[in-house]
PDB file of C-alpha atoms and ligand atoms in Angstrom:
ATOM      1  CA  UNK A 908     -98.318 -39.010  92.069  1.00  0.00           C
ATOM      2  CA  UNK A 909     -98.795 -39.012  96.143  1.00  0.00           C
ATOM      3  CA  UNK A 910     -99.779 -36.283  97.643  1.00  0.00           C
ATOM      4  CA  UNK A 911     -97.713 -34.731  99.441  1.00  0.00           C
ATOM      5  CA  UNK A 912     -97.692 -34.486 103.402  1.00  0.00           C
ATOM      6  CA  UNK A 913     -99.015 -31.986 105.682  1.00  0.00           C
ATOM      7  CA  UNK A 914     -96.779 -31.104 108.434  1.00  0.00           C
ATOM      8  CA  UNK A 915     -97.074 -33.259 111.403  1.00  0.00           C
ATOM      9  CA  UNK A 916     -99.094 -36.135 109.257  1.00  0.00           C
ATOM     10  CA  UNK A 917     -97.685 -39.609 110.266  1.00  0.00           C
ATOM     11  CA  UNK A 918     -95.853 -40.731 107.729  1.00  0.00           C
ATOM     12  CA  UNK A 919     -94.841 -44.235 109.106  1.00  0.00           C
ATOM     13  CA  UNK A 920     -95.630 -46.173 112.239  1.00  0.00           C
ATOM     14  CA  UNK A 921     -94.953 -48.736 114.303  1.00  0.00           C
ATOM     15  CA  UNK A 922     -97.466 -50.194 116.942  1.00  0.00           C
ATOM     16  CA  UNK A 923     -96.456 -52.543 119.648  1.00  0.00           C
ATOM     17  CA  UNK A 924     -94.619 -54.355 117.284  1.00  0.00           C
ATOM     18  CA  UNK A 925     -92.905 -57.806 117.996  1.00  0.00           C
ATOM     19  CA  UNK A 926     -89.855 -59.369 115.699  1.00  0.00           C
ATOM     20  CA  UNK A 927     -89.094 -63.211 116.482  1.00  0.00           C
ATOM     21  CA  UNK A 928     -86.542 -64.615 114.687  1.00  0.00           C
ATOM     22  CA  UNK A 929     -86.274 -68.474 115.478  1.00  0.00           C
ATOM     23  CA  UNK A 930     -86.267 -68.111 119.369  1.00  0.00           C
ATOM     24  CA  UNK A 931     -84.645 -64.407 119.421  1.00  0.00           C
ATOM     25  CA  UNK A 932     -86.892 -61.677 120.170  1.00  0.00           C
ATOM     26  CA  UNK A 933     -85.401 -59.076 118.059  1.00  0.00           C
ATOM     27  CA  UNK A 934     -88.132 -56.271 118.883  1.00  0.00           C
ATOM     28  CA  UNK A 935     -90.127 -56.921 122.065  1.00  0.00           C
ATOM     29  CA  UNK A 936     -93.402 -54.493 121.704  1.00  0.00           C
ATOM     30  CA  UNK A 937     -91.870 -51.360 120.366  1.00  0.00           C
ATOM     31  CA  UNK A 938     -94.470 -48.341 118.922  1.00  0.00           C
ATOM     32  CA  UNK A 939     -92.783 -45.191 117.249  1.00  0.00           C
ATOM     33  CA  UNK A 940     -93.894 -42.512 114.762  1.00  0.00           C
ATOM     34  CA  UNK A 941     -92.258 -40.875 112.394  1.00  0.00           C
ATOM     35  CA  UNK A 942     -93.801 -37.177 111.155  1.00  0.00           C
ATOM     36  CA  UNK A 943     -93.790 -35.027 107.819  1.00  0.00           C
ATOM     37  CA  UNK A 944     -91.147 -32.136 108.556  1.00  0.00           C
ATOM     38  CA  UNK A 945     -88.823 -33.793 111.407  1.00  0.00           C
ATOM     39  CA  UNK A 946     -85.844 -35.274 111.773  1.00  0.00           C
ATOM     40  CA  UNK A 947     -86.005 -38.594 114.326  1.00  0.00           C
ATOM     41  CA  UNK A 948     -82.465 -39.864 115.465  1.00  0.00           C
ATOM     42  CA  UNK A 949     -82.774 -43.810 116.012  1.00  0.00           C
ATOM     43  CA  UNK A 950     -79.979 -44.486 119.077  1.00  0.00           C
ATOM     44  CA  UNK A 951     -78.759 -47.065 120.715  1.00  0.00           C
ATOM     45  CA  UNK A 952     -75.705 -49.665 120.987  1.00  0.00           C
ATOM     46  CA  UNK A 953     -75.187 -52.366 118.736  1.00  0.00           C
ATOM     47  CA  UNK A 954     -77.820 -55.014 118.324  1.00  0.00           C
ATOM     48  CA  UNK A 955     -80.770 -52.891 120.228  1.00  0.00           C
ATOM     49  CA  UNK A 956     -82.952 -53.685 116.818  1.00  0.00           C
ATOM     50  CA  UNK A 957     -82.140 -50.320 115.242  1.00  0.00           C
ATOM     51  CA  UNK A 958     -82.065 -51.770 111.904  1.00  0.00           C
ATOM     52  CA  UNK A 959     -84.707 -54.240 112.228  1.00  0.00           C
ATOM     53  CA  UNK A 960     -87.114 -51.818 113.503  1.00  0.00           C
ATOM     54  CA  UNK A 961     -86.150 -49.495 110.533  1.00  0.00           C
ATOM     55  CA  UNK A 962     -86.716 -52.518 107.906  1.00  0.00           C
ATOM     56  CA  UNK A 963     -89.948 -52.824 109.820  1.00  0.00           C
ATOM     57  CA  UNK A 964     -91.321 -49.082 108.997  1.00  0.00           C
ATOM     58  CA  UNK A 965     -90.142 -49.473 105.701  1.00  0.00           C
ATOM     59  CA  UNK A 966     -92.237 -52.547 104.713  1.00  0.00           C
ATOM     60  CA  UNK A 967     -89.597 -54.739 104.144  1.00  0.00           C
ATOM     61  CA  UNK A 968     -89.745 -57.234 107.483  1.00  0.00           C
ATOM     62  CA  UNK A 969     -93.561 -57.977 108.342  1.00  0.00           C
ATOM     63  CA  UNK A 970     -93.606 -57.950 112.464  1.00  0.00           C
ATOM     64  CA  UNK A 971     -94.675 -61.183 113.892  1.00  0.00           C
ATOM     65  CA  UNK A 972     -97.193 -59.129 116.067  1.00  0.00           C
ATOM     66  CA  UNK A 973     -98.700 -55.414 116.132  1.00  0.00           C
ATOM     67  CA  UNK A 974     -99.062 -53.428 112.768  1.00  0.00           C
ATOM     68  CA  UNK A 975     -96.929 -51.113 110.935  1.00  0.00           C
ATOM     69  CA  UNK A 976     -98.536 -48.684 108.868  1.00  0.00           C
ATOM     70  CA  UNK A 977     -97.203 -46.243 105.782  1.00  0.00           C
ATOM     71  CA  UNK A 978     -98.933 -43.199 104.773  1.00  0.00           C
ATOM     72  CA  UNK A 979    -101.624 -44.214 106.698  1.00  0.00           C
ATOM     73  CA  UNK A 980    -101.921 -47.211 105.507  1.00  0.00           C
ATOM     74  CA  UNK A 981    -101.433 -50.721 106.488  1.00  0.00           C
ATOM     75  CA  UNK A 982     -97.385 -51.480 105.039  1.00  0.00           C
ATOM     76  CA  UNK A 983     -98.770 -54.347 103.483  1.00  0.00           C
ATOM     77  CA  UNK A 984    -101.489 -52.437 101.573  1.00  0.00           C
ATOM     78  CA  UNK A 985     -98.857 -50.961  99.288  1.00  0.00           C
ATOM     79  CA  UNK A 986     -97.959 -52.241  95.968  1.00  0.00           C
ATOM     80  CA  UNK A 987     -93.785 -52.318  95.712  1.00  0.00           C
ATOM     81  CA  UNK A 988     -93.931 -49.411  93.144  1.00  0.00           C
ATOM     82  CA  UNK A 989     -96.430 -46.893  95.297  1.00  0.00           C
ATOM     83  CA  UNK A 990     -94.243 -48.171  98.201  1.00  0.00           C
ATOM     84  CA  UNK A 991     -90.832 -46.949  96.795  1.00  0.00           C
ATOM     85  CA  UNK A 992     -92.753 -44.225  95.580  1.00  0.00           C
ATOM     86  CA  UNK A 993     -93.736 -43.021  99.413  1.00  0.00           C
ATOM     87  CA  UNK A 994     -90.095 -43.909 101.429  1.00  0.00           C
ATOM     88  CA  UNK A 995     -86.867 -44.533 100.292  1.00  0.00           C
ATOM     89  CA  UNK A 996     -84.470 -46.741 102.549  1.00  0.00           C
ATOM     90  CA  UNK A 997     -80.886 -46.546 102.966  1.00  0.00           C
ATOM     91  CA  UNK A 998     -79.568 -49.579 104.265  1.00  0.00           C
ATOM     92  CA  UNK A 999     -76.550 -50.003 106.473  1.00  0.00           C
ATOM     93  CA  UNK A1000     -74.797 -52.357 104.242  1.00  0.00           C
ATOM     94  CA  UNK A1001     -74.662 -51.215 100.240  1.00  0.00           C
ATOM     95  CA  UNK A1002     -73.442 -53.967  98.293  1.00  0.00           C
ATOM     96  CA  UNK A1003     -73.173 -53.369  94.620  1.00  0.00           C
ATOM     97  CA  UNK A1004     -71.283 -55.720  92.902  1.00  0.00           C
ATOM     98  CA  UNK A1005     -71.400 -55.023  89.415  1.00  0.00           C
ATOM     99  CA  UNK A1006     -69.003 -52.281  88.134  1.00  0.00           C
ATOM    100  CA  UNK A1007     -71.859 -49.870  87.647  1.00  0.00           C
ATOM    101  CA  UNK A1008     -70.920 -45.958  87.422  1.00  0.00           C
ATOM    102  CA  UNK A1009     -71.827 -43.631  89.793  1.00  0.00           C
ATOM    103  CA  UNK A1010     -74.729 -41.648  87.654  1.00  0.00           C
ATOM    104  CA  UNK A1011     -75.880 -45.224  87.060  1.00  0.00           C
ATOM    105  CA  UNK A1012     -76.010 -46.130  90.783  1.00  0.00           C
ATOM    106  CA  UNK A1013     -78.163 -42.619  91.434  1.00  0.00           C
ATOM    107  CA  UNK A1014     -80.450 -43.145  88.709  1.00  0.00           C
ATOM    108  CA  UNK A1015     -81.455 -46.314  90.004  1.00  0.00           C
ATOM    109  CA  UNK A1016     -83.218 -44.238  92.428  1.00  0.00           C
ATOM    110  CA  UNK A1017     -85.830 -42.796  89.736  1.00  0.00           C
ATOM    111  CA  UNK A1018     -86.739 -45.861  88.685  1.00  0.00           C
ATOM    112  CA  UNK A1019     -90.514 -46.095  90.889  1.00  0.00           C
ATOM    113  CA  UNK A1020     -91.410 -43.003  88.484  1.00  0.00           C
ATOM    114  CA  UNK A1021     -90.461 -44.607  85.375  1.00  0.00           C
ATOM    115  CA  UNK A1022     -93.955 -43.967  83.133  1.00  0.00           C
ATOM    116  CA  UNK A1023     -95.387 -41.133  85.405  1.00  0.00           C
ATOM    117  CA  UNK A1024     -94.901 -37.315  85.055  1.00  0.00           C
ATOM    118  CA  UNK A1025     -92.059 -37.569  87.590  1.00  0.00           C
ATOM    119  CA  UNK A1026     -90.505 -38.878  85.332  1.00  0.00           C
ATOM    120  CA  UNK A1027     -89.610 -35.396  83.583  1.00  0.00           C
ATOM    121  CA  UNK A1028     -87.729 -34.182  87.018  1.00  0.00           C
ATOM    122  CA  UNK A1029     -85.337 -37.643  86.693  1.00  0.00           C
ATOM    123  CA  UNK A1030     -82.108 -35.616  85.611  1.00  0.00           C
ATOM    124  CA  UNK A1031     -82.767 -32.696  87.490  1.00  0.00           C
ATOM    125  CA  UNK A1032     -83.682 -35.383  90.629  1.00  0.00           C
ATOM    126  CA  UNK A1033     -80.148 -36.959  90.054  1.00  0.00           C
ATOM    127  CA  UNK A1034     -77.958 -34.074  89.149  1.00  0.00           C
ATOM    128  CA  UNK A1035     -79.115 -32.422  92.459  1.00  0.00           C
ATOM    129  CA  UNK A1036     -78.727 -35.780  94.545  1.00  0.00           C
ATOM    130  CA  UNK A1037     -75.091 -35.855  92.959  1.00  0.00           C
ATOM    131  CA  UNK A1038     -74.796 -31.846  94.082  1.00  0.00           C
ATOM    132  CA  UNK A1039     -76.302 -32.344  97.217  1.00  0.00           C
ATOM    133  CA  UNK A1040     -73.419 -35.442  98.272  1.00  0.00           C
ATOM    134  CA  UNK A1041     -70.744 -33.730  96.058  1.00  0.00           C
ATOM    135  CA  UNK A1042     -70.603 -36.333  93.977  1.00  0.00           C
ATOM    136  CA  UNK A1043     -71.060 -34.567  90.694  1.00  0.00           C
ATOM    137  CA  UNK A1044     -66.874 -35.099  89.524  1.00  0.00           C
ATOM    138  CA  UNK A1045     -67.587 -38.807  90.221  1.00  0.00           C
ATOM    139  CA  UNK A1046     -70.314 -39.792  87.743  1.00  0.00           C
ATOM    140  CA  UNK A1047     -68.187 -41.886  85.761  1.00  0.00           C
ATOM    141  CA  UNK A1048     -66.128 -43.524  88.519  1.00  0.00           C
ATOM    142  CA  UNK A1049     -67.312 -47.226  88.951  1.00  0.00           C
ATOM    143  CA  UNK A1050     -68.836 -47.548  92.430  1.00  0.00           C
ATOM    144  CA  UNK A1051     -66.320 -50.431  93.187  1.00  0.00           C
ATOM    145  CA  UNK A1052     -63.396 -48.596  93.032  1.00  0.00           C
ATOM    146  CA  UNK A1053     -64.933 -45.645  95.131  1.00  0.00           C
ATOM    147  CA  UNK A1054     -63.406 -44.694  98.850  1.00  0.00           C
ATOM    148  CA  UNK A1055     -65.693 -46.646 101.634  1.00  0.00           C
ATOM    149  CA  UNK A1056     -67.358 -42.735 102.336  1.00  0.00           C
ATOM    150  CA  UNK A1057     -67.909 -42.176  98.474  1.00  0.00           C
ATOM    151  CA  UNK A1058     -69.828 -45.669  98.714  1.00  0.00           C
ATOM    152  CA  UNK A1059     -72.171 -43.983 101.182  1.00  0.00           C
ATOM    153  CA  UNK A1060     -72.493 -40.805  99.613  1.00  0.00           C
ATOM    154  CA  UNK A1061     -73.051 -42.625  96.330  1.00  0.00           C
ATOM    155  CA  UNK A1062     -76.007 -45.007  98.002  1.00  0.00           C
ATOM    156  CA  UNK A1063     -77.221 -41.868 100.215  1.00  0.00           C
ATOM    157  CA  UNK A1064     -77.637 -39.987  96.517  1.00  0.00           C
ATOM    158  CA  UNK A1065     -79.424 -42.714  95.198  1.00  0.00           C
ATOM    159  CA  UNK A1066     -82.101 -42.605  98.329  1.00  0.00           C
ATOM    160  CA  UNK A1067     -82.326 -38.768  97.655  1.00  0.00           C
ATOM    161  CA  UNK A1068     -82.750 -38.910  94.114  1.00  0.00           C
ATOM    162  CA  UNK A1069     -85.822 -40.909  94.941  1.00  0.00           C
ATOM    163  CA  UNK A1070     -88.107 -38.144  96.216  1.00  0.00           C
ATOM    164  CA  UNK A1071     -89.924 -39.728  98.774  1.00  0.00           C
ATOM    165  CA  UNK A1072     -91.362 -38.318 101.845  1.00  0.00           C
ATOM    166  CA  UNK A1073     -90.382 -40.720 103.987  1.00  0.00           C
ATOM    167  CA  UNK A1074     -86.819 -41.534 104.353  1.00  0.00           C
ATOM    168  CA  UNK A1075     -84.897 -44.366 106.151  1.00  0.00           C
ATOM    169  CA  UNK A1076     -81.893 -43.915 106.653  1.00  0.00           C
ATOM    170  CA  UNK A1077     -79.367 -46.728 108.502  1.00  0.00           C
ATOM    171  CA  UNK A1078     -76.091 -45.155 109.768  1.00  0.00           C
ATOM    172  CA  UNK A1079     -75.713 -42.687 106.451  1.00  0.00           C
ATOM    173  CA  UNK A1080     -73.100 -40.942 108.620  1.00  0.00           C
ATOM    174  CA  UNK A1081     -70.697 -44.681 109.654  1.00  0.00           C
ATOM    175  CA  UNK A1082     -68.140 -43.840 106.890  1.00  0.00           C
ATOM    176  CA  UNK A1083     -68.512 -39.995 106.598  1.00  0.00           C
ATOM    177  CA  UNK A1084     -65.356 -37.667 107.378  1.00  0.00           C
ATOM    178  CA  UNK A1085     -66.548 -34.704 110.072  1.00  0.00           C
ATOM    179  CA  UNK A1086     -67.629 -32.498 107.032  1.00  0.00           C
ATOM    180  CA  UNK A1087     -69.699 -35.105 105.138  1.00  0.00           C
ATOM    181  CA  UNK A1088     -71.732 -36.442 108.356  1.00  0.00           C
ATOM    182  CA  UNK A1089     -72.333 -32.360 109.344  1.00  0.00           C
ATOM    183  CA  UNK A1090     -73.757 -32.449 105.318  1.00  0.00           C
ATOM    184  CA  UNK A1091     -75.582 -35.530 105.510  1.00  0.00           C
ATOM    185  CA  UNK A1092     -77.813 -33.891 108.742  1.00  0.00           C
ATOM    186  CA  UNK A1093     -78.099 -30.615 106.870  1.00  0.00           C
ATOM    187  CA  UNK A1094     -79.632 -32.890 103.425  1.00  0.00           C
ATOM    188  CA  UNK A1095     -82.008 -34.846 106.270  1.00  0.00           C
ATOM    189  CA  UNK A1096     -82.979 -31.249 107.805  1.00  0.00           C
ATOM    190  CA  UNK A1097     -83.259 -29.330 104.192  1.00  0.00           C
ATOM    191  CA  UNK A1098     -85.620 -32.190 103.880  1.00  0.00           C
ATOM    192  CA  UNK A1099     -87.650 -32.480 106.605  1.00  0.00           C
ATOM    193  CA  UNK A1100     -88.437 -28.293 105.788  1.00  0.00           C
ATOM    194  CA  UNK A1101     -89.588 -29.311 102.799  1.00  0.00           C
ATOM    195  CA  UNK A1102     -92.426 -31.714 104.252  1.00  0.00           C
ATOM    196  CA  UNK A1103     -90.586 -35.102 104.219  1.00  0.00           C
ATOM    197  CA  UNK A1104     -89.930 -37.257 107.746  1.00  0.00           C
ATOM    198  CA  UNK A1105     -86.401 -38.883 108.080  1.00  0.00           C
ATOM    199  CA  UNK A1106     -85.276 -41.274 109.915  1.00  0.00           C
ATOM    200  CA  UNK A1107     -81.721 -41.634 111.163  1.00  0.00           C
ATOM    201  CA  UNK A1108     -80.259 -43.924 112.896  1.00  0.00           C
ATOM    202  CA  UNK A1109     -76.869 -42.683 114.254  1.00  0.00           C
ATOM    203  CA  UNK A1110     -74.390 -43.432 116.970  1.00  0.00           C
ATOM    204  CA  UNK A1111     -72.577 -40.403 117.131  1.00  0.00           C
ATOM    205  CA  UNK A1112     -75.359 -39.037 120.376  1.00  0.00           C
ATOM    206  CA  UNK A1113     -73.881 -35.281 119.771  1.00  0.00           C
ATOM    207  CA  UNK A1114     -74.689 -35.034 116.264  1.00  0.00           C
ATOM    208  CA  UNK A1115     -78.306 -36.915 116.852  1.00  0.00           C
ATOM    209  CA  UNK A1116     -78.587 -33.802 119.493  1.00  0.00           C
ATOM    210  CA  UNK A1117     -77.740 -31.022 117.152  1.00  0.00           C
ATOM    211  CA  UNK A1118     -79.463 -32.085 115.090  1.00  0.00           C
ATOM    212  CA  UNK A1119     -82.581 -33.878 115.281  1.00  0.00           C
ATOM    213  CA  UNK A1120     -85.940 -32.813 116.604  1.00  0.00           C
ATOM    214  CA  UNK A1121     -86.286 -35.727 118.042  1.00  0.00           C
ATOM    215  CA  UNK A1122     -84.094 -38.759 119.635  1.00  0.00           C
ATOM    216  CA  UNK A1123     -85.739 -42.327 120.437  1.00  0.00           C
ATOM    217  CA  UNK A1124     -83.412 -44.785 122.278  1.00  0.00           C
ATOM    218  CA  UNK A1125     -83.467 -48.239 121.322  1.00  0.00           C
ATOM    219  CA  UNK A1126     -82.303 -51.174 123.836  1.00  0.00           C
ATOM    220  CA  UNK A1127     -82.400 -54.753 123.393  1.00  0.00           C
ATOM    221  CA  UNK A1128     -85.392 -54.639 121.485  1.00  0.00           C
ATOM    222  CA  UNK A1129     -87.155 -51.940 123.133  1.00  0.00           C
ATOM    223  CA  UNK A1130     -87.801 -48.571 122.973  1.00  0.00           C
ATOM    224  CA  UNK A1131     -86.433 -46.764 126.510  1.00  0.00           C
ATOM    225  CA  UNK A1132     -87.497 -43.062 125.491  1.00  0.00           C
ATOM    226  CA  UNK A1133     -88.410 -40.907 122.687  1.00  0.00           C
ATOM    227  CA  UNK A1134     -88.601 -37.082 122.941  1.00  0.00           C
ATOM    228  CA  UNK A1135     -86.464 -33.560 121.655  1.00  0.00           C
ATOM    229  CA  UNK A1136     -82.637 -33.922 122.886  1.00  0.00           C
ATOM    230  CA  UNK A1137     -82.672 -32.008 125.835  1.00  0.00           C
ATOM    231  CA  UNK A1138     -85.142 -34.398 127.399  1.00  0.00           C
ATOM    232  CA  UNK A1139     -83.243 -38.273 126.243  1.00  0.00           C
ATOM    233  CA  UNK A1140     -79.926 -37.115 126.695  1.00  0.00           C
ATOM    234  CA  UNK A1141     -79.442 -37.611 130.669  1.00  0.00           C
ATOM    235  CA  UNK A1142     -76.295 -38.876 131.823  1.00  0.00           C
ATOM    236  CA  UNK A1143     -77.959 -41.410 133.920  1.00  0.00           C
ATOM    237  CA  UNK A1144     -80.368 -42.894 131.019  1.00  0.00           C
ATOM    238  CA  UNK A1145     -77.568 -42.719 128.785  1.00  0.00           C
ATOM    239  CA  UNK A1146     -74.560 -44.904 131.015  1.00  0.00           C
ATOM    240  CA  UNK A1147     -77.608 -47.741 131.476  1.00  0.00           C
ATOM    241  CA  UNK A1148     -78.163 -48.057 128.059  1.00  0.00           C
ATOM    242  CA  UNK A1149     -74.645 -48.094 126.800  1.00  0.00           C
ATOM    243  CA  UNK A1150     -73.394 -49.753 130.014  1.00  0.00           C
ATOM    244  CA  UNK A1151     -70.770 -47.161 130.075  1.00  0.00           C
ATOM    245  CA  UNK A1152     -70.483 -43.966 132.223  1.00  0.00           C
ATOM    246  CA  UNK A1153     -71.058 -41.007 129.984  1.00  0.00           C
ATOM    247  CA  UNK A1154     -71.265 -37.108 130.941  1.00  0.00           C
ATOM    248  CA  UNK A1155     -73.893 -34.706 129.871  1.00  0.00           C
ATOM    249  CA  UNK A1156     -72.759 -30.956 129.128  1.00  0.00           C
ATOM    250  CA  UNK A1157     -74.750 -28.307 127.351  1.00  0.00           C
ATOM    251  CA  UNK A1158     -72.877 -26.622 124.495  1.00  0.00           C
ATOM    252  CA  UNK A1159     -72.374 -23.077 125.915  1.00  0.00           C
ATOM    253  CA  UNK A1160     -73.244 -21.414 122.649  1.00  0.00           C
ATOM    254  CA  UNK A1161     -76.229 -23.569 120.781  1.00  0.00           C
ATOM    255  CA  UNK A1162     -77.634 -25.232 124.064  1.00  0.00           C
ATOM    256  CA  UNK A1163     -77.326 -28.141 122.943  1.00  0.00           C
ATOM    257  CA  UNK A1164     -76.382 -31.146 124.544  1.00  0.00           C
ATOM    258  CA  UNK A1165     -72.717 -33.374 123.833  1.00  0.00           C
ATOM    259  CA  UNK A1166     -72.478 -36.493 125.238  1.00  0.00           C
ATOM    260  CA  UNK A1167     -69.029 -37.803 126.358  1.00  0.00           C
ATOM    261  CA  UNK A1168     -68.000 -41.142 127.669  1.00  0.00           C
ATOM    262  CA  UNK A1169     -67.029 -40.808 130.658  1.00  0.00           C
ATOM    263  CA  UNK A1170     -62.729 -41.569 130.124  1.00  0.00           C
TER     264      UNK A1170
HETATM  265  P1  ADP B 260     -78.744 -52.837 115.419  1.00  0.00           P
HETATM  266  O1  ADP B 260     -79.057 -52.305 114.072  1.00  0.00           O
HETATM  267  O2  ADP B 260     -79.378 -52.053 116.523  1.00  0.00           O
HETATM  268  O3  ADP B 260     -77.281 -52.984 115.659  1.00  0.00           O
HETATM  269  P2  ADP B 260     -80.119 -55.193 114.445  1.00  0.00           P
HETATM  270  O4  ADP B 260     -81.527 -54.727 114.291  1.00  0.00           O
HETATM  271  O5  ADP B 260     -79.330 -55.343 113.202  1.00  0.00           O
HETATM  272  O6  ADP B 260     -79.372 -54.297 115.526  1.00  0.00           O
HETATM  273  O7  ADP B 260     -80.146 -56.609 115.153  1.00  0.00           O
HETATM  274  C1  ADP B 260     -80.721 -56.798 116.423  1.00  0.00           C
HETATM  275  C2  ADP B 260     -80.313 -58.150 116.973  1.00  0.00           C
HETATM  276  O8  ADP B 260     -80.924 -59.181 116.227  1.00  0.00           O
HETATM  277  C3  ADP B 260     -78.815 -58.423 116.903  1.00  0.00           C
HETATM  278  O9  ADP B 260     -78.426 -59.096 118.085  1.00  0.00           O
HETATM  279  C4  ADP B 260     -78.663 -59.286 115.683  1.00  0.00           C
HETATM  280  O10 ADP B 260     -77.539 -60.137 115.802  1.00  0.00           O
HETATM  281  C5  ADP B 260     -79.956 -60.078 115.707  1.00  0.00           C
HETATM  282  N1  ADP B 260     -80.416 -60.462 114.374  1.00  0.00           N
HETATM  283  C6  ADP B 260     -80.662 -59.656 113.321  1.00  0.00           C
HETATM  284  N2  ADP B 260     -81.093 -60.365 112.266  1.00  0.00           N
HETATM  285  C7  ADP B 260     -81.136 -61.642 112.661  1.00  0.00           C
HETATM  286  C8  ADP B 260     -81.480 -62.882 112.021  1.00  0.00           C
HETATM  287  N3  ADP B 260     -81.909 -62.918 110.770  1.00  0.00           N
HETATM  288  N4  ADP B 260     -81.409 -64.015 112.756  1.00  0.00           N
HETATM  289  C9  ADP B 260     -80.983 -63.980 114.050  1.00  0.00           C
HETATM  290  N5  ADP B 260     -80.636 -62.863 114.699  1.00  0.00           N
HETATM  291  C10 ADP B 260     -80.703 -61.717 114.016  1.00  0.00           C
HETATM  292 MG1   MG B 261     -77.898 -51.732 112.508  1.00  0.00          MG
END
């Protein structure tokens, strides 16, 4: 069993790293940290590198220079078992092509504690993951014939049922209705209270800003800025990196800021 993290302990990071694919730099020197008990929103338009820089913190792409380390740990250090068992990773895409059930998809998520003493939390692990998405009436439904949102909420419980400390999660909120994305921040926050780091890439800027601790801006394959909300989200900053004019108010009642295109 891992122990688990102190608040503030680096849970994954990224140092100067470079991706080259064939003659494409697809990360170009980027270093970011992710810590036990926040939330860090991963922004910026399409192709920036969001998802290739979070495959690189999970392990799963080796850089072609700098070092990524887990835990504190080199990534590579990590068996594929104690790996799985220290971050979970929602991808963007979910393919599952056989016409497994929706308990079955979930459950799939306890299977790095299979032969541990984890292994006695598996159906409380999966009934809450079910719970916490509102899946619970769709156990039985095969995951094909789910809605594109229950798809995500079905992969998003499987990443929760996994009980990491460390979670990765690629555009959970891309298929969610307005109630589901507002839950899926509240499951990444109820989280990150308990000890565990997430991050979250998102394109929605307004819900990044309400709700992460956090915001790093990604831009063709390099990281522009990383700090709390009120300090990324500037009008100017924002219009360069999405080459399109966007406005900057502060929500009168929580502060916070909302980010507009500019129309
Ligand atoms: P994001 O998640 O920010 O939209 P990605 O990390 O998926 O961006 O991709 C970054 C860029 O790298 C994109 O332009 C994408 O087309 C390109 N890319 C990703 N994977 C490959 C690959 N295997 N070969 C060539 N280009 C790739
Ligand atoms: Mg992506």
């Amino acid at each position: 069993m891992p122990e688990p993290p102190a608040e503030g302990d680096v849970l994954a990071e990224a140092d100067a790293v470079v991706v080259t694919i064939g003659r494409k730099r697809l990360l170009d020197g980027v270093s970011l940290r992710v810590h036990a008990g926040e939330v860090l929103a991963l922004v910026g338009p399409n192709g920036a590198g969001k998802s290739t820089l979070l495959s690189v913190l999970a392990g799963d792409l080796p850089p072609s220079a700098g070092t990524v380390s887990i835990h504190g740990r080199p990534a590579t250090s990590w068996s594929t078992v104690d790996l799985a068992r220290r971050r979970a990773v929602l991808p963007q895409h979910n393919p599952v092509s056989f016409p497994f059930d929706v308990l079955a998809v979930v459950e799939m998520g306890r299977a790095p504690w299979e032969g541990t003493p984890a292994e006695d939390g598996d159906e409380r692990a999966v009934a809450a993951a079910l719970a916490d998405t509102e899946l619970t009436a769709f156990a039985t439904r095969t995951y094909p014939t789910l809605s594109g949102g229950e798809q995500a909420r079905t992969a998003l419980a499987r990443v929760l049922a996994q009980s990491a400390s460390l979670l990765l999660l690629d555009e959970p909120t891309a298929a969610l209705d307005l109630r589901h994305q507002e839950q899926v921040l509240a499951l990444a926050r109820a989280r990150a209270a308990e000890g565990a780091g997430v991050l979250v890439v998102l394109h929605d800027l307004g819900l990044a800003a309400a709700h992460a601790d956090r915001i790093a801006v990604l831009a063709a394959g390099g990281l522009v800025e990383a700090g709390p909300p009120e300090e990324v989200c500037h009008a100017e900053l924002l219009s360069g990196v999405y080459q399109h004019p966007v406005e900057v108010i502060t929500h009168p009642r929580t502060g916070k800021p909302i980010v507009l295109p500019y129309r």
